């Protein structure tokens, strides 16, 4: 039988794609980590990683195992937390998934409010992109998700908790960053645009398209990426400009400047980034209404609205 320790080791190596980094993350040395992976591969009778002297890659079997391994670890952690809560007479556990930007903009305030209002509740946090959150909520491994709005998902309920605007990310020493006036999208027409991937980041992809259409500008798209930290890294490398949420200032490198888009630009009427909280219509967890009520009660401390709307 495979063990949870083996799965935790596998997940660490699969996410880091480096045995040394995975061992450091797990606070162990590399030899026992390698043994755990070898034992897991023997148990499953298949190779999970393709190893060379320079790199580590997941095999097709490894890619197939990764989502199931994550679910098993999450379920195990939730089971342990549930038993401990019952033993203490506590209310239970709530698993919250969140996007990378929600982790910067909303999660700290939410956790601070919950520590006071729900002191006996165990909150399990999982960073996921929106599509992964939807799948996890529908499967019951996540109770609520902080995600980008969905066009149609009848199994889920949702409502907005955070709104902000997109700003232009450019190198801090670029001519664009030296201007005093707010940026108009027409100013970006000759700039290589780093665009959101339509598969991984459909919400941001469509929002940017609507902004450029509203401004009558046809951007020169040079690269697609799915995550905001990746876009900021590409901007920092001098590969182009990007439009990112204002909350990205919390993770923005010093070499990148974030410039507001002019309120006089035609795109301003659609320049709204929304973060929703979503949950299953069929949820049986009584803590879901409790966390929703907490957000309502905390108002400005938890449901931050950067637009003041």
XYZ file of C-alpha atoms in Angstrom:
309
model
C 0.000 0.000 0.000
C 1.192 3.486 -0.785
C 1.574 5.839 2.176
C 0.702 9.465 2.764
C 4.409 10.179 3.309
C 5.152 8.814 -0.153
C 2.395 10.959 -1.652
C 3.637 14.084 0.132
C 7.149 13.414 -1.197
C 5.786 12.815 -4.686
C 3.770 16.062 -4.650
C 6.779 18.071 -3.462
C 9.020 16.729 -6.243
C 6.217 17.091 -8.835
C 5.708 20.751 -7.928
C 9.372 21.676 -7.513
C 10.731 19.438 -10.336
C 13.945 19.360 -8.320
C 14.823 16.766 -5.659
C 17.015 19.157 -3.687
C 14.347 21.880 -3.572
C 11.680 19.323 -2.650
C 13.827 17.913 0.154
C 14.447 21.420 1.510
C 10.709 22.152 1.366
C 9.960 18.970 3.335
C 12.802 19.687 5.778
C 14.569 16.421 5.032
C 17.697 15.319 3.208
C 17.636 14.180 -0.396
C 18.499 10.447 0.028
C 15.400 9.527 2.110
C 13.248 11.576 -0.265
C 14.629 9.636 -3.223
C 13.953 6.361 -1.407
C 10.320 7.339 -0.804
C 9.882 8.085 -4.515
C 11.555 4.819 -5.492
C 9.315 2.839 -3.106
C 6.242 4.574 -4.533
C 7.317 3.780 -8.085
C 7.896 0.137 -7.133
C 4.483 -0.048 -5.477
C 2.789 1.418 -8.552
C 5.011 -0.544 -10.942
C 5.616 2.512 -13.098
C 8.055 5.389 -13.443
C 6.691 8.708 -12.187
C 9.617 10.961 -13.073
C 11.987 11.177 -16.014
C 15.351 12.070 -14.511
C 18.445 13.406 -16.241
C 21.582 15.044 -14.845
C 20.044 18.460 -15.544
C 16.315 18.211 -15.002
C 13.396 16.270 -13.579
C 10.108 15.906 -15.450
C 6.837 14.163 -14.718
C 6.042 11.163 -16.870
C 2.532 10.706 -18.206
C 1.843 8.380 -15.260
C 3.159 11.013 -12.862
C 0.888 13.664 -14.357
C -2.069 11.287 -13.952
C -1.229 10.655 -10.281
C -0.691 14.283 -9.214
C -4.336 15.501 -8.924
C -5.391 12.311 -7.115
C -2.413 12.578 -4.755
C -3.353 16.153 -3.885
C -6.955 15.139 -3.211
C -5.862 12.260 -0.967
C -3.547 14.510 1.060
C -6.290 17.134 1.382
C -8.837 14.535 2.466
C -6.407 13.083 4.991
C -5.631 16.523 6.409
C -9.325 17.310 6.594
C -10.071 13.999 8.332
C -7.381 14.647 10.946
C -8.643 18.192 11.511
C -12.253 16.957 11.824
C -11.339 14.345 14.441
C -9.320 16.853 16.448
C -12.172 19.358 16.313
C -14.671 16.786 17.543
C -12.310 15.821 20.344
C -12.093 19.450 21.434
C -15.819 20.074 21.034
C -15.048 22.546 18.239
C -17.355 23.456 15.359
C -15.434 21.695 12.589
C -13.368 22.513 9.544
C -13.757 24.581 6.401
C -11.582 24.162 3.326
C -11.030 27.397 1.416
C -9.486 27.522 -2.044
C -8.132 30.797 -3.399
C -6.346 32.256 -6.396
C -2.840 33.649 -6.024
C -4.116 37.232 -5.966
C -6.864 36.385 -3.453
C -4.077 35.115 -1.243
C -2.659 38.634 -1.277
C -5.824 40.722 -1.238
C -8.465 38.839 0.768
C -7.132 35.792 2.628
C -5.132 37.719 5.303
C -8.165 39.832 6.294
C -10.478 36.839 6.152
C -8.208 34.764 8.383
C -7.840 37.597 10.852
C -11.611 38.024 11.076
C -12.178 34.274 11.423
C -9.647 33.972 14.232
C -11.854 36.298 16.295
C -15.371 35.393 15.130
C -14.788 31.642 14.608
C -11.938 30.771 16.987
C -12.782 27.047 17.157
C -13.006 26.544 13.405
C -10.096 24.970 11.530
C -9.547 26.663 8.167
C -7.679 24.615 5.565
C -6.254 26.738 2.726
C -5.493 25.533 -0.822
C -4.153 27.774 -3.606
C -5.796 26.873 -6.939
C -6.692 28.525 -10.209
C -10.411 29.104 -10.791
C -11.086 25.995 -12.906
C -9.388 23.769 -10.333
C -11.508 25.354 -7.606
C -14.729 24.640 -9.481
C -13.756 20.990 -9.873
C -12.780 20.689 -6.199
C -16.017 22.297 -4.948
C -18.111 20.002 -7.124
C -16.199 16.964 -5.834
C -16.552 18.089 -2.223
C -12.841 18.429 -1.424
C -13.208 22.226 -1.095
C -16.059 24.000 0.723
C -15.721 27.547 -0.631
C -13.535 29.144 -3.260
C -12.258 32.659 -3.836
C -12.243 32.730 -7.618
C -12.838 34.788 -10.726
C -16.474 35.058 -11.879
C -17.939 32.184 -13.856
C -20.281 32.716 -16.778
C -22.512 29.733 -16.005
C -22.131 27.032 -13.412
C -25.568 25.954 -12.138
C -24.081 23.710 -9.440
C -22.452 26.691 -7.733
C -23.633 29.748 -5.871
C -21.416 32.836 -5.877
C -21.244 36.509 -5.033
C -18.548 39.208 -5.293
C -16.253 39.967 -2.373
C -13.580 42.187 -3.940
C -13.344 44.633 -6.849
C -10.402 46.531 -8.260
C -8.976 47.798 -11.561
C -6.302 46.634 -13.937
C -3.111 48.690 -14.136
C -0.256 48.646 -16.632
C 2.896 46.797 -15.587
C 6.067 47.990 -17.309
C 9.755 48.146 -16.491
C 10.402 50.918 -13.980
C 13.035 52.524 -16.223
C 10.924 52.396 -19.402
C 9.853 55.617 -21.174
C 6.247 54.713 -20.337
C 7.044 54.746 -16.614
C 8.669 58.184 -16.839
C 5.474 59.903 -18.009
C 3.424 62.042 -15.643
C 0.048 61.416 -17.302
C -2.053 58.272 -16.717
C -1.672 55.678 -19.437
C -4.170 55.271 -22.257
C -4.391 51.967 -24.060
C -3.475 53.709 -27.309
C -0.078 54.344 -25.667
C 0.511 50.575 -25.666
C -0.087 50.048 -29.376
C 3.637 49.697 -30.154
C 4.460 47.772 -26.993
C 4.680 43.934 -26.961
C 1.713 42.860 -24.837
C 2.005 39.924 -22.440
C -1.459 38.380 -22.609
C -3.388 36.000 -20.369
C -3.813 32.472 -21.673
C -7.418 31.870 -22.798
C -7.287 28.325 -21.436
C -5.916 28.953 -17.941
C -6.978 32.576 -17.375
C -10.096 32.996 -19.508
C -11.568 35.705 -17.241
C -8.560 38.030 -17.568
C -8.110 37.170 -21.251
C -11.664 38.212 -22.080
C -11.483 41.308 -19.860
C -8.366 42.570 -21.649
C -9.937 41.965 -25.034
C -13.026 43.943 -24.031
C -10.843 46.824 -22.801
C -8.874 47.019 -26.044
C -12.042 46.738 -28.114
C -13.596 49.589 -26.092
C -10.520 51.717 -26.810
C -10.378 50.779 -30.478
C -6.822 49.506 -30.059
C -5.365 46.381 -31.673
C -2.541 45.263 -29.351
C 0.604 43.458 -30.454
C 0.449 40.249 -28.381
C 3.925 38.776 -27.955
C 3.421 36.067 -25.327
C 0.683 34.236 -23.400
C 0.882 33.226 -19.728
C -1.596 31.924 -17.206
C -0.499 33.443 -13.901
C 0.004 37.033 -12.734
C 3.385 36.330 -11.036
C 4.617 34.894 -14.341
C 3.486 37.993 -16.243
C 5.276 40.248 -13.743
C 8.447 38.179 -14.127
C 8.256 38.516 -17.916
C 7.762 42.291 -17.597
C 10.757 42.447 -15.252
C 12.814 40.628 -17.889
C 11.975 43.363 -20.414
C 9.798 41.158 -22.612
C 6.799 43.478 -22.766
C 4.013 45.149 -20.813
C 1.049 43.546 -19.054
C -2.204 44.575 -17.441
C -2.511 43.198 -13.912
C -4.809 43.831 -10.908
C -3.872 46.668 -8.574
C -3.410 44.125 -5.774
C -0.408 42.778 -7.710
C 1.526 45.643 -6.089
C 1.942 43.309 -3.085
C 4.101 40.927 -5.143
C 5.499 43.312 -7.745
C 9.319 43.288 -8.230
C 11.175 46.564 -7.700
C 12.107 46.550 -11.376
C 8.443 46.799 -12.408
C 6.254 49.913 -12.218
C 2.453 49.730 -12.032
C 0.760 52.614 -13.831
C -2.951 53.504 -13.628
C -5.038 53.455 -16.780
C -6.559 56.890 -17.409
C -10.159 57.247 -16.273
C -10.701 59.177 -19.513
C -9.733 56.134 -21.581
C -12.822 54.460 -23.160
C -11.755 51.185 -21.541
C -12.450 52.580 -18.070
C -16.125 51.608 -18.268
C -15.189 47.907 -18.436
C -12.007 48.048 -16.343
C -13.380 46.111 -13.382
C -11.699 43.049 -11.881
C -13.964 41.017 -9.633
C -13.242 38.253 -7.158
C -16.152 36.043 -6.104
C -16.702 33.639 -3.264
C -18.366 30.456 -4.522
C -19.820 27.351 -2.896
C -21.904 24.326 -3.830
C -25.693 24.604 -3.822
C -25.742 21.195 -2.146
C -23.176 21.899 0.573
C -23.870 20.236 3.904
C -21.155 22.072 5.790
C -22.799 24.478 8.293
C -19.638 26.567 8.313
C -20.250 27.788 4.758
C -23.104 30.096 5.892
C -20.927 31.088 8.861
C -18.042 32.264 6.654
C -20.455 34.096 4.349
C -22.002 35.825 7.377
C -18.520 36.752 8.593
C -17.756 38.445 5.291
C -21.045 40.377 5.521
C -20.381 41.445 9.117
C -16.740 42.399 8.635
C -17.535 44.487 5.579
C -14.607 46.784 4.915
C -12.104 44.578 6.746
C -12.794 41.403 4.780
C -14.848 42.244 1.678
C -12.452 44.960 0.566
C -13.625 47.016 -2.394
C -10.718 48.849 -3.993
C -13.160 50.812 -6.159
C -15.234 52.048 -3.254
C -18.371 50.660 -4.899
